[in-house]
Amino acid sequence: MRAIPSPRALRALSVLLLAAAAAPAAPALAAGPDFQYVGQDDRVHGLSSPKGCVEAEGGSGRAVTNHTRGTATLYREPHCKGAAVAVLNPGTVTQVRPYFASAHFAVTR
């Protein structure tokens, strides 16, 4: 047999629930890679704490997310050569068309 809570217990529970609902939510911590993109191979690729020039495995022509602390400069050619096709500031989420083959990440402190 299940016990029925007292009116006092129900009031206390109501106060707790209202306080929890009114409290500001804790900021979400970013999980996962700092730089992420969907490659032309239809796979999601991610890099944590990238520095310097990095080859874009699978190439990219779709969604790109830069959650690094610095800029990410994207190049059509491997080894960060040729003209830049995009410069992504921190927090940028965008599409890069038609693709990029490498990215250079600013070294931040």
XYZ file of C-alpha atoms in Angstrom:
109
model
C 0.000 0.000 0.000
C 1.300 3.399 -0.947
C 1.506 6.203 1.631
C -0.266 9.474 0.881
C 1.952 12.523 1.480
C 0.772 15.032 4.052
C -0.368 18.494 2.946
C 2.769 19.923 4.590
C 5.019 17.586 2.542
C 3.147 18.511 -0.646
C 3.620 22.250 0.079
C 7.342 21.714 0.703
C 7.662 19.771 -2.543
C 5.792 22.523 -4.416
C 8.140 25.181 -3.014
C 11.189 23.139 -4.050
C 9.840 22.594 -7.561
C 9.012 26.299 -7.995
C 12.466 27.313 -6.737
C 14.139 24.876 -9.118
C 12.078 26.156 -12.037
C 12.869 29.794 -11.214
C 16.611 29.254 -10.711
C 18.796 30.236 -13.660
C 20.172 27.296 -15.539
C 23.883 26.640 -15.258
C 25.734 27.547 -18.448
C 26.291 24.579 -20.685
C 29.879 23.539 -21.163
C 30.953 23.007 -24.710
C 31.486 19.342 -25.349
C 33.241 17.855 -28.273
C 35.762 19.187 -30.733
C 36.741 22.848 -31.028
C 36.548 22.798 -34.828
C 34.077 20.581 -36.640
C 32.978 20.109 -40.237
C 31.071 17.734 -42.471
C 33.389 16.447 -45.163
C 32.673 15.671 -48.781
C 32.849 12.067 -47.586
C 29.610 12.765 -45.606
C 31.385 12.148 -42.294
C 31.662 14.536 -39.375
C 35.282 15.446 -38.643
C 36.440 17.215 -35.511
C 39.644 18.692 -34.141
C 40.396 19.493 -30.513
C 42.833 22.325 -29.774
C 44.085 22.663 -33.373
C 47.187 24.780 -33.965
C 48.915 25.863 -37.148
C 48.064 24.299 -40.505
C 45.833 21.211 -40.501
C 44.708 19.166 -43.487
C 40.932 18.789 -43.829
C 40.464 15.042 -43.908
C 37.625 14.260 -46.278
C 37.585 17.826 -47.633
C 34.684 20.007 -46.721
C 31.851 21.627 -48.521
C 29.203 21.663 -45.881
C 28.686 22.896 -42.327
C 31.734 24.225 -40.469
C 31.855 25.229 -36.796
C 34.728 27.166 -35.213
C 34.661 27.025 -31.416
C 38.390 27.698 -31.070
C 39.621 30.836 -29.315
C 41.095 32.240 -32.523
C 40.390 32.588 -36.205
C 40.413 29.664 -38.611
C 41.550 30.518 -42.134
C 40.364 27.981 -44.708
C 42.283 27.226 -47.917
C 41.259 25.438 -51.097
C 44.735 23.883 -51.415
C 46.475 21.449 -49.045
C 49.205 22.739 -46.698
C 47.415 26.103 -46.286
C 48.606 27.318 -49.691
C 46.932 29.567 -52.218
C 44.233 32.103 -51.572
C 42.092 31.835 -48.450
C 38.466 30.908 -49.178
C 37.135 31.940 -45.765
C 38.200 33.333 -42.417
C 36.054 32.127 -39.528
C 36.029 34.069 -36.275
C 35.517 32.234 -32.981
C 31.923 31.056 -32.599
C 31.224 31.013 -36.343
C 28.911 28.361 -37.789
C 28.580 28.496 -41.569
C 28.838 26.636 -44.852
C 31.896 26.831 -47.065
C 31.304 26.212 -50.762
C 32.484 24.465 -52.782
C 35.119 23.045 -50.368
C 38.342 23.608 -48.432
C 41.351 21.293 -48.188
C 43.235 22.766 -45.210
C 42.810 25.204 -42.359
C 45.222 27.393 -40.433
C 44.440 28.097 -36.811
C 45.752 31.168 -35.050
C 47.803 30.307 -32.006
C 46.160 31.892 -28.967
C 47.314 32.138 -25.382
